[in-house]
Coordinates of C-alpha atoms in Angstrom, one line a residue:
X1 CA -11.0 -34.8 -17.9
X2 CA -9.7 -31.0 -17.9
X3 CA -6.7 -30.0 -16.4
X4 CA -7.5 -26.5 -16.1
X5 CA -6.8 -25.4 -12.8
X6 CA -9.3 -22.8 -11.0
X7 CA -8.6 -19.7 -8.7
X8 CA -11.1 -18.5 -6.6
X9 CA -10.1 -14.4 -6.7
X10 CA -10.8 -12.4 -4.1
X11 CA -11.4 -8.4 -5.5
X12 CA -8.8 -6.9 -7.0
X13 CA -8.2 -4.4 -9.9
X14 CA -8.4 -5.5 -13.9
X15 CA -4.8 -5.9 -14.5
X16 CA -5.1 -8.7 -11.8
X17 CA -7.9 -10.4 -13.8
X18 CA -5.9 -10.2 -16.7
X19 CA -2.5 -11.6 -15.5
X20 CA -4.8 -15.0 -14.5
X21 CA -6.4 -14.7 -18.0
X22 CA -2.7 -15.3 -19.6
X23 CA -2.3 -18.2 -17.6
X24 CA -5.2 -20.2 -19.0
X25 CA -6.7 -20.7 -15.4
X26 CA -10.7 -20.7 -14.7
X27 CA -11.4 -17.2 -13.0
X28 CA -14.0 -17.4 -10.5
X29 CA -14.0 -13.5 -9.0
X30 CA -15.8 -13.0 -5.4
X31 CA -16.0 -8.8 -6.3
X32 CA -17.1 -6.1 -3.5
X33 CA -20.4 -4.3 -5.4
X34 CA -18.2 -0.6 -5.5
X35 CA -15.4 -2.5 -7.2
X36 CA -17.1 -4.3 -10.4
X37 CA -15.5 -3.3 -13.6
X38 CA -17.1 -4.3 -17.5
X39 CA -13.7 -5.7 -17.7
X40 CA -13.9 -8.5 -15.0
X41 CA -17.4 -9.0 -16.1
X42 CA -16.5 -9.9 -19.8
X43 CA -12.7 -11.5 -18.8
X44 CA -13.9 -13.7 -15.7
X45 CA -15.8 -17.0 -15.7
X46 CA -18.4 -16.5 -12.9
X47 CA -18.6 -13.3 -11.6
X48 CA -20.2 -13.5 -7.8
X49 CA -20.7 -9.8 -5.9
X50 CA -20.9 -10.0 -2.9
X51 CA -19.3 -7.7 0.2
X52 CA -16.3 -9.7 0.7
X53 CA -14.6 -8.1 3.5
X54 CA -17.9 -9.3 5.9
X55 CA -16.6 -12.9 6.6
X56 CA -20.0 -14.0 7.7
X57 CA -21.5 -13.1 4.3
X58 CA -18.6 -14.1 1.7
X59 CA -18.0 -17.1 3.5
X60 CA -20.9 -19.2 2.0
X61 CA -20.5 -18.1 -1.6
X62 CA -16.6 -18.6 -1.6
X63 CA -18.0 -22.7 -0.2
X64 CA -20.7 -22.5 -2.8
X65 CA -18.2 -21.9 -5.5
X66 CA -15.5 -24.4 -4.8
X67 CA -18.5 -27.5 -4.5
X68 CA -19.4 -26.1 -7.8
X69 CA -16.3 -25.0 -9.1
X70 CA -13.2 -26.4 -7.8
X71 CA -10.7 -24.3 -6.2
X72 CA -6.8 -24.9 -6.7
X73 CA -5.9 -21.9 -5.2
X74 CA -8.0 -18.6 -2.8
X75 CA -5.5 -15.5 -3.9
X76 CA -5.7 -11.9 -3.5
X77 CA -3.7 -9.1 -4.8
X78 CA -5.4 -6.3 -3.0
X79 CA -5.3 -4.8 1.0
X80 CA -8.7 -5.8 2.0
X81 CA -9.0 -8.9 0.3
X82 CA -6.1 -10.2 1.9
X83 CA -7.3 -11.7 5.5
X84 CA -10.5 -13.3 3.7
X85 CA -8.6 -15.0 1.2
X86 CA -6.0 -16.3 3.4
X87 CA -8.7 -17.6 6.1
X88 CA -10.3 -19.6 2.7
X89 CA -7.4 -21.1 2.1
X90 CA -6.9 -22.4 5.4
X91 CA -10.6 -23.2 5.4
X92 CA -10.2 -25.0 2.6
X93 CA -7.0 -27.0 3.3
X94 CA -4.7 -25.1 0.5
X95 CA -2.3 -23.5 2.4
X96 CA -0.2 -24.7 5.9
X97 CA -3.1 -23.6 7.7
X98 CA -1.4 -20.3 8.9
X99 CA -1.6 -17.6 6.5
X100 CA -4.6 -16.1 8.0
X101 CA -2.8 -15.7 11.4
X102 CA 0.3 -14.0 9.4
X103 CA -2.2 -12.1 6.8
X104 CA -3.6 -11.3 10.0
X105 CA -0.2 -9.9 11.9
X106 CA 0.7 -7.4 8.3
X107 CA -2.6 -6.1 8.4
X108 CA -2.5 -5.0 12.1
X109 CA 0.5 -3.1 13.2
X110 CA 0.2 -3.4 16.6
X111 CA 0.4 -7.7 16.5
X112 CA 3.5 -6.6 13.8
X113 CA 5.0 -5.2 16.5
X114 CA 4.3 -7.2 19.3
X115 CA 5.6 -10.1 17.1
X116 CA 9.3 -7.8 16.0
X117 CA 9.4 -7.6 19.6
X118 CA 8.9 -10.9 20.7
X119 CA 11.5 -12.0 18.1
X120 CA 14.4 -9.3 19.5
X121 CA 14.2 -7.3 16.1
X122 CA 14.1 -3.8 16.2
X123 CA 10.8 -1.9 16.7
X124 CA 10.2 1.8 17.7
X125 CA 8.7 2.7 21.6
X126 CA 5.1 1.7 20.8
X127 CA 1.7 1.8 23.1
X128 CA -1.8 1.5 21.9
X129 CA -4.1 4.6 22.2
X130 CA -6.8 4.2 24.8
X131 CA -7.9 7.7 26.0
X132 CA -6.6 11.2 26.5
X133 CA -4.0 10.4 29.2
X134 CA -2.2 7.7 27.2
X135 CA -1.4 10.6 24.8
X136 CA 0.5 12.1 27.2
X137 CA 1.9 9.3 29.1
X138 CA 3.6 8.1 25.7
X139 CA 4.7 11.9 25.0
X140 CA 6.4 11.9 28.2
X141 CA 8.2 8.0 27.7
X142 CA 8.9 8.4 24.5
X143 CA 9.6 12.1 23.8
X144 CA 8.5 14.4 21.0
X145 CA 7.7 13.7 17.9
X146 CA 5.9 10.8 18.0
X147 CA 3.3 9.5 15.3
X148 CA 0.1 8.2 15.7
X149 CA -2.1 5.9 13.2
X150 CA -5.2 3.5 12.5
X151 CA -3.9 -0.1 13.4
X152 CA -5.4 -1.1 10.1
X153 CA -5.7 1.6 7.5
X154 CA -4.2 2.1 4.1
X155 CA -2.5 4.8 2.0
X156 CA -1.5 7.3 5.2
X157 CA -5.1 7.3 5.9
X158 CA -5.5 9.3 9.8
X159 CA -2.0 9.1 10.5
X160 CA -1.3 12.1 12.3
X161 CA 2.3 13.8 14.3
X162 CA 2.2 15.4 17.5
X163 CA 4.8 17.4 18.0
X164 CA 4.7 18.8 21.4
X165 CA 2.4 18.1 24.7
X166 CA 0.1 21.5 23.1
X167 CA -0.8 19.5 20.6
X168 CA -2.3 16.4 22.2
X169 CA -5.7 18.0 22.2
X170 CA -5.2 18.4 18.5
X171 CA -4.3 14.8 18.0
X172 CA -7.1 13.6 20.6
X173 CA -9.5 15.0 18.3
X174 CA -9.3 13.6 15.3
X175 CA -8.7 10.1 16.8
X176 CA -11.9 10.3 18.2
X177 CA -13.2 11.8 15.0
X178 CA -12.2 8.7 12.7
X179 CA -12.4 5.6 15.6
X180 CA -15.0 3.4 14.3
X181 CA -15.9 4.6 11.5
X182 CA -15.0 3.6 7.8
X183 CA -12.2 5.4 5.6
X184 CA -14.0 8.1 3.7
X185 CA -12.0 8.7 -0.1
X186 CA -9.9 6.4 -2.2
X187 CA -11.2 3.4 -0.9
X188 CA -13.8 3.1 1.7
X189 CA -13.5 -0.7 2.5
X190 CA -11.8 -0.5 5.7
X191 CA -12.9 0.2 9.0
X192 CA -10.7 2.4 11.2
X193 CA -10.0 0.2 14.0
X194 CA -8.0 1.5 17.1
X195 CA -5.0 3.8 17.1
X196 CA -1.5 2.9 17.8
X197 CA 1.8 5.8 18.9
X198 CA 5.0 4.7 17.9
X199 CA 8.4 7.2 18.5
X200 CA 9.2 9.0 15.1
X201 CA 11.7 6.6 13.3
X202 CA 14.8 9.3 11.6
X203 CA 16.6 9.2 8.4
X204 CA 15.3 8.6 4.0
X205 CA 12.3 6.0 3.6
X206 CA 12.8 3.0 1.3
X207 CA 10.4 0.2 0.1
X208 CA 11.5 -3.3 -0.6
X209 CA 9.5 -5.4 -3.4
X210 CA 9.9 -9.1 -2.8
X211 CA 9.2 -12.0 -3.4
X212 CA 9.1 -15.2 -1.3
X213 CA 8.7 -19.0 -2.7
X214 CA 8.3 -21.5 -0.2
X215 CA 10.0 -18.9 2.6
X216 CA 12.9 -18.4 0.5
X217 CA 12.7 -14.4 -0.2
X218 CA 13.7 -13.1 -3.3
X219 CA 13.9 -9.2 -3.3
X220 CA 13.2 -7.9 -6.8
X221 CA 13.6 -4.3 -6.0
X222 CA 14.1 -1.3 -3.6
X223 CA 12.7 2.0 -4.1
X224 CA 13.8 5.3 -3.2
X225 CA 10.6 6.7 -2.0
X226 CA 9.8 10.9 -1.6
X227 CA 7.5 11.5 1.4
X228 CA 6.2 14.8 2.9
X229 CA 7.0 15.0 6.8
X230 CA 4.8 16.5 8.1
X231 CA 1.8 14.2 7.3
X232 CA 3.9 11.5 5.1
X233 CA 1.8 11.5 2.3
X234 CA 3.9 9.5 -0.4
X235 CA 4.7 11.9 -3.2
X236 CA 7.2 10.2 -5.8
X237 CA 9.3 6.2 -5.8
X238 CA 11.8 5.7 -7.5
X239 CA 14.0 2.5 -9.1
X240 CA 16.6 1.5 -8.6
X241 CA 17.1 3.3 -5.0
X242 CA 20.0 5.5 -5.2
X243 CA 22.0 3.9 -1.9
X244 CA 25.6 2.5 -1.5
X245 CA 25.9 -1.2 -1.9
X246 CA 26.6 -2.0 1.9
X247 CA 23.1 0.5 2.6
X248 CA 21.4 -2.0 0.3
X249 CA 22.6 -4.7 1.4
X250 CA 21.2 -3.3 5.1
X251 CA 18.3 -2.7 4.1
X252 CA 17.2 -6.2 2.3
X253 CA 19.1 -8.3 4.6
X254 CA 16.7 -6.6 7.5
X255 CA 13.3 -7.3 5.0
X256 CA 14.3 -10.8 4.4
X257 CA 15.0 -11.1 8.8
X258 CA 11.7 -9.2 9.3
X259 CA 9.9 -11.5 6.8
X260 CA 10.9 -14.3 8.5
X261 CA 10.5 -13.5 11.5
X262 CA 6.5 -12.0 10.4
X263 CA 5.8 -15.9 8.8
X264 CA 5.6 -15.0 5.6
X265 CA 6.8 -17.9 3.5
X266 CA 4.7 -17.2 -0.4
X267 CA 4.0 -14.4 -2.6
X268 CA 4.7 -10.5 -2.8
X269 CA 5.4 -8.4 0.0
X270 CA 5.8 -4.5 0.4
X271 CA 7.9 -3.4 3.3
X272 CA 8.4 0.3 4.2
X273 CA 11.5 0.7 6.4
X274 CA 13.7 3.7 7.2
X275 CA 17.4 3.8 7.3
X276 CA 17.9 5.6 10.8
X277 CA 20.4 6.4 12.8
X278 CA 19.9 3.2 14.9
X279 CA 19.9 1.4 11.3
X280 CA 17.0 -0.2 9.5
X281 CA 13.7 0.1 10.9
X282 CA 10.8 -1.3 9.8
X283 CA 7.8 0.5 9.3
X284 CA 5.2 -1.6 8.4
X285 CA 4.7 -4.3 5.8
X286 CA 1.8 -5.8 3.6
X287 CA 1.6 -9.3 2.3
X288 CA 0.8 -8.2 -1.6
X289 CA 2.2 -5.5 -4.3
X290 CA 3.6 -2.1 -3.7
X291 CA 0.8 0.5 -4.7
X292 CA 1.5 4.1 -6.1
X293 CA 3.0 2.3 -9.7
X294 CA 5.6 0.5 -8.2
X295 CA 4.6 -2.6 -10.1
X296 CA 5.1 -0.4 -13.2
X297 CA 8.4 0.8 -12.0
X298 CA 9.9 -2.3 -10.7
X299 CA 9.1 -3.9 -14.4
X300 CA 10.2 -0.4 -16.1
X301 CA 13.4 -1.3 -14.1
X302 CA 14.3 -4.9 -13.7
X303 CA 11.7 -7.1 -16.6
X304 CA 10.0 -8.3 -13.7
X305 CA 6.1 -8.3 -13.8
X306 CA 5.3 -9.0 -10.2
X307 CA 1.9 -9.3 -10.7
X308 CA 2.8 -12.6 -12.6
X309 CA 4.2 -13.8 -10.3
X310 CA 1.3 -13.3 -7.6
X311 CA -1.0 -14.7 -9.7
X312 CA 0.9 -17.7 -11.4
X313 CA 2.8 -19.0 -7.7
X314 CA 0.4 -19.8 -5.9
X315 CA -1.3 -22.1 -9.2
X316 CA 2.1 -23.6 -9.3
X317 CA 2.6 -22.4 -12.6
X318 CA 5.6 -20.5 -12.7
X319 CA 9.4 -21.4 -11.6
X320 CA 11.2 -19.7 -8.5
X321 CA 13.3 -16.4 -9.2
X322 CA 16.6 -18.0 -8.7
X323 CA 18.2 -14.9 -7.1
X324 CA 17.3 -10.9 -7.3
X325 CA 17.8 -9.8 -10.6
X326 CA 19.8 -6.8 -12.4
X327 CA 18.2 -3.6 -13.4
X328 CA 18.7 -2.7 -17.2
X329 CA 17.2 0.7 -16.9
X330 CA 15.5 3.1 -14.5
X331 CA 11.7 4.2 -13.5
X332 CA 10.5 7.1 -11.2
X333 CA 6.8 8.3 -10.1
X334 CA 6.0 11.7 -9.3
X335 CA 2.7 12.5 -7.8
X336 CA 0.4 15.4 -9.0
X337 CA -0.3 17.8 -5.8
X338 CA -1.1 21.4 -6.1
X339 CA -2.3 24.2 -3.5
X340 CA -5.8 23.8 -2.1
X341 CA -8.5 26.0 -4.1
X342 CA -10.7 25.5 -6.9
X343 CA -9.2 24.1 -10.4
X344 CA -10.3 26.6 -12.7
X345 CA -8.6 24.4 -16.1
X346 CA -6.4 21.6 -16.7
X347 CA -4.4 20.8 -19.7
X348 CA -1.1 18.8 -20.9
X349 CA -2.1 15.9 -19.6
X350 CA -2.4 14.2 -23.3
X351 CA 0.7 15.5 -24.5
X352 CA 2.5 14.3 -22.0
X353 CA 0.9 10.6 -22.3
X354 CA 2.1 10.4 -25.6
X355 CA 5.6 10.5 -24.8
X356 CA 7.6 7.8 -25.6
X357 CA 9.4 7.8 -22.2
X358 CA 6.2 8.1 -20.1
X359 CA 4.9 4.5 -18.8
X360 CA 1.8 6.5 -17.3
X361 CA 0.3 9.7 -17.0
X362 CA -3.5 10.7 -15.2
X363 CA -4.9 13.4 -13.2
X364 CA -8.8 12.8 -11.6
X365 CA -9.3 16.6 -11.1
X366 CA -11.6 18.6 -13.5
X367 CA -12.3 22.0 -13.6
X368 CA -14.5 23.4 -10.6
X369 CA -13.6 20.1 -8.4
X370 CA -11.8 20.9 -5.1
X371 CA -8.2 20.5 -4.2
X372 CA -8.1 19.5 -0.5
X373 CA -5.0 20.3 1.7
X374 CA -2.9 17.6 1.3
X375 CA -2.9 14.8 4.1
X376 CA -2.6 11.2 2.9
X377 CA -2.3 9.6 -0.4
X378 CA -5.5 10.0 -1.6
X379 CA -5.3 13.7 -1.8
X380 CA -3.1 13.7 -4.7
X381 CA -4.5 14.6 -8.1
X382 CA -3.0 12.2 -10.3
X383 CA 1.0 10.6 -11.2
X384 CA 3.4 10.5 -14.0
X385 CA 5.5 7.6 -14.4
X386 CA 8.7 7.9 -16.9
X387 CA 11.2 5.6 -17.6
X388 CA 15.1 6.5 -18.3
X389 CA 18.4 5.1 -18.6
X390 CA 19.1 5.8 -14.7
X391 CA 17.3 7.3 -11.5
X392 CA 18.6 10.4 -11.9
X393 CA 17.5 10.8 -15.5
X394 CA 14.2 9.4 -14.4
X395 CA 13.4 11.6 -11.4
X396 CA 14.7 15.1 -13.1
X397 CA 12.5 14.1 -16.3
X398 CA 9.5 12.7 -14.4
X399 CA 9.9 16.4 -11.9
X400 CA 10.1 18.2 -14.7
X401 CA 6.9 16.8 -16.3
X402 CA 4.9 17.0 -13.3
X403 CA 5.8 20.4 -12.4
X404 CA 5.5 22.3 -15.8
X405 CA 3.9 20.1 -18.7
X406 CA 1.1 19.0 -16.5
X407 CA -0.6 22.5 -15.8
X408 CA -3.6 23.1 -13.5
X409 CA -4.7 26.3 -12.5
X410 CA -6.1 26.7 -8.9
X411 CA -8.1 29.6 -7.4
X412 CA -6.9 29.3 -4.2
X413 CA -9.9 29.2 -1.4
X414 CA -10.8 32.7 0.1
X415 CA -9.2 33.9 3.6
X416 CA -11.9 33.8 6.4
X417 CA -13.0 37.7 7.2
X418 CA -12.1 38.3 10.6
X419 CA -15.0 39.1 12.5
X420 CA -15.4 42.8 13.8
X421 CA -15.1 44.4 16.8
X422 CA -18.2 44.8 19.0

């Protein structure tokens, strides 16, 4: 009788297919019909498409293939696929029965912070949005500025800063705008699902990459991240973070509390946290792999292919990390932005591919697309990813890059004519 073992994978991108491939396992991939690459068609087993974030509908294929099948393990490596695979593991008796419930409280940041809270660990002034008044009510509690997001979105999507009472209307607007309906680039797989105001958290962002095994948490790395206030679109991460020992030390030992404390005993987390004036602050937290390259980096960084690890723990087919592990070099990502217009050519982008220090280099703009004002993540045109000897190296090398050997010319988009007199 075979040994092989089985996942049942729930979406995900083709270097996730391929890190089960190298462990020998049988592949069966539930995909959403916008996500299917020829890759995972050729590298998978049996291929089922189906809409996997409607429970009702993925819910008796994913019970169709295990009778057929066999399942060992439900795993997902992407956002959306998180909460359906974690309520098939529970379904199916793989897991302690809880993950949905704590896939459930990453995903939604107003149960995160109703659960920090409830546990005495730090959490900003937060209130859910209901209408035009609570806008002001919170403005008035919590002073100015104050941020306001989906629940449940991804990559910055709708998250918005008022800065004053004059610009509740503002605000107002565009909540009512996006509530309800579905996110509209990148990826359109969520649904935007209630807003949430939180006071504005002070002081440089971080990210902590970890790893938990049996709720033991490893952290593998922290990144320096580069955001842009005043709509915090992520713009550049870099490895290793460039922070005293004792600030590093802060920072993981409050991931490792705020894990705990969230229920997350297995697999990779990403936890965005500030160091403030108060100290560390969680912003939120996901139950899977930093995006934006950080895999890249972190490996660029420290040997550690966290993607591995997601897919081979969970199969039981990989040993614990024994403790966090030492960085032999450096990694930085710099995003791709330029002024909103009309690119009119791009070039450089080969050149600087074939550099032996660059990991990763892509821009998605051609001439005549748009460049959009730049709001949330999926605004930027493309990344660079470099790798040095240390994060200085890395970030003036990967700035450098971006800035002048990646060229794009923009016709910048005509001023309204002001209309005349009477």
């Amino acid at each position: 009788m075979s040994t092989r073992k089985t996942v049942l994978l729930i979406g995900g991108v083709d270097a996730h297919v391929d890190r089960f491939t190298a462990l020998g396992v049988k592949i069966v991939l539930i995909q959403h019909p916008d996500k299917v690459t020829e890759h995972q068609m050729r590298a998978v087993d049996v291929l089922l498409v189906v809409d996997y974030t409607d429970w009702d509908t993925v819910r008796p294929y994913a019970e169709a293939a295990r009778a057929v099948h066999g399942v060992d393990a439900v795993v997902s490596l992407t956002e959306p696929g998180l909460n359906p695979a974690s309520r098939l593991g529970d379904l199916f008796g793989l897991t302690d029965g809880r993950r949905h419930e704590v896939s459930r409280r990453m995903r939604d940041k107003w149960l995160m912070r109703r659960r920090l809270a409830d546990r005495g660990l730090p959490v900003p002034h937060t209130a859910q949005v209901s209408d035009r008044a609570s806008l002001d009510a919170f403005g008035e509690r919590a002073g100015y500025p104050f941020i306001v997001k989906p629940v449940s979105t991804t990559a910055g999507f709708g998250l918005l800063r008022a800065e004053s009472p004059r610009d509740l209307d503002r605000v107002w607007a565009r909540v009512r705008e996006l509530d309800g309906g579905r996110t509209d680039r990148g990826s359109t797989m969520f649904t935007v699902d209630g807003f949430l105001m939180e006071s504005y958290i002070d002081g440089p962002e971080f990210s902590v990459e970890a790893l938990s095994f049996a709720g033991r948490h490893v952290v593998v790395a922290v990144t320096e991240k580069l955001t842009a206030e005043e709509h915090f679109a992520e713009l550049g991460h870099a490895v290793p973070a460039r922070l005293s020992g004792a600030d590093r030390q802060r920072l993981t030992g409050a991931v490792e509390e705020f894990l705990t404390a969230m229920g997350v005993t297995d697999g990779p987390s990403h936890t965005e946290i500030r160091l403030s004036a108060r100290g560390p602050v969680v912003i939120e937290s996901h139950n899977r792999l930093g995006g934006g390259h950080i895999v890249d980096l972190v490996e660029a960084a420290y040997g550690i292919d966290m993607i591995a690890y997601g897919a081979a723990w969970p199969l039981g087919l990989v040993e614990p990390l024994a403790a966090p592990p030492e960085p032999k070099a450096a990694a930085a990502m710099r995003a791709v932005v330029r002024e909103p217009g009309t690119v009119t050519a791009v070039s450089g982008v080969e050149q600087v591919r074939a550099r032996p220090d660059v990991l990763a280099a892509q821009v998605s703009v051609r001439p005549g697309d748009t460049v959009r004002p730049l709001g949330d993540n999926w605004d930027r045109l493309g990344s660079v990813v470099v790798t040095a000897a240390d994060t200085d190296s890395a970030v003036q090398l990967c700035e450098r890059l971006v800035r002048q050997e990646i060229r794009i010319r923009v016709e910048p988009a005509a001023a309204p004519v002001p209309a005349r007199a009477a």
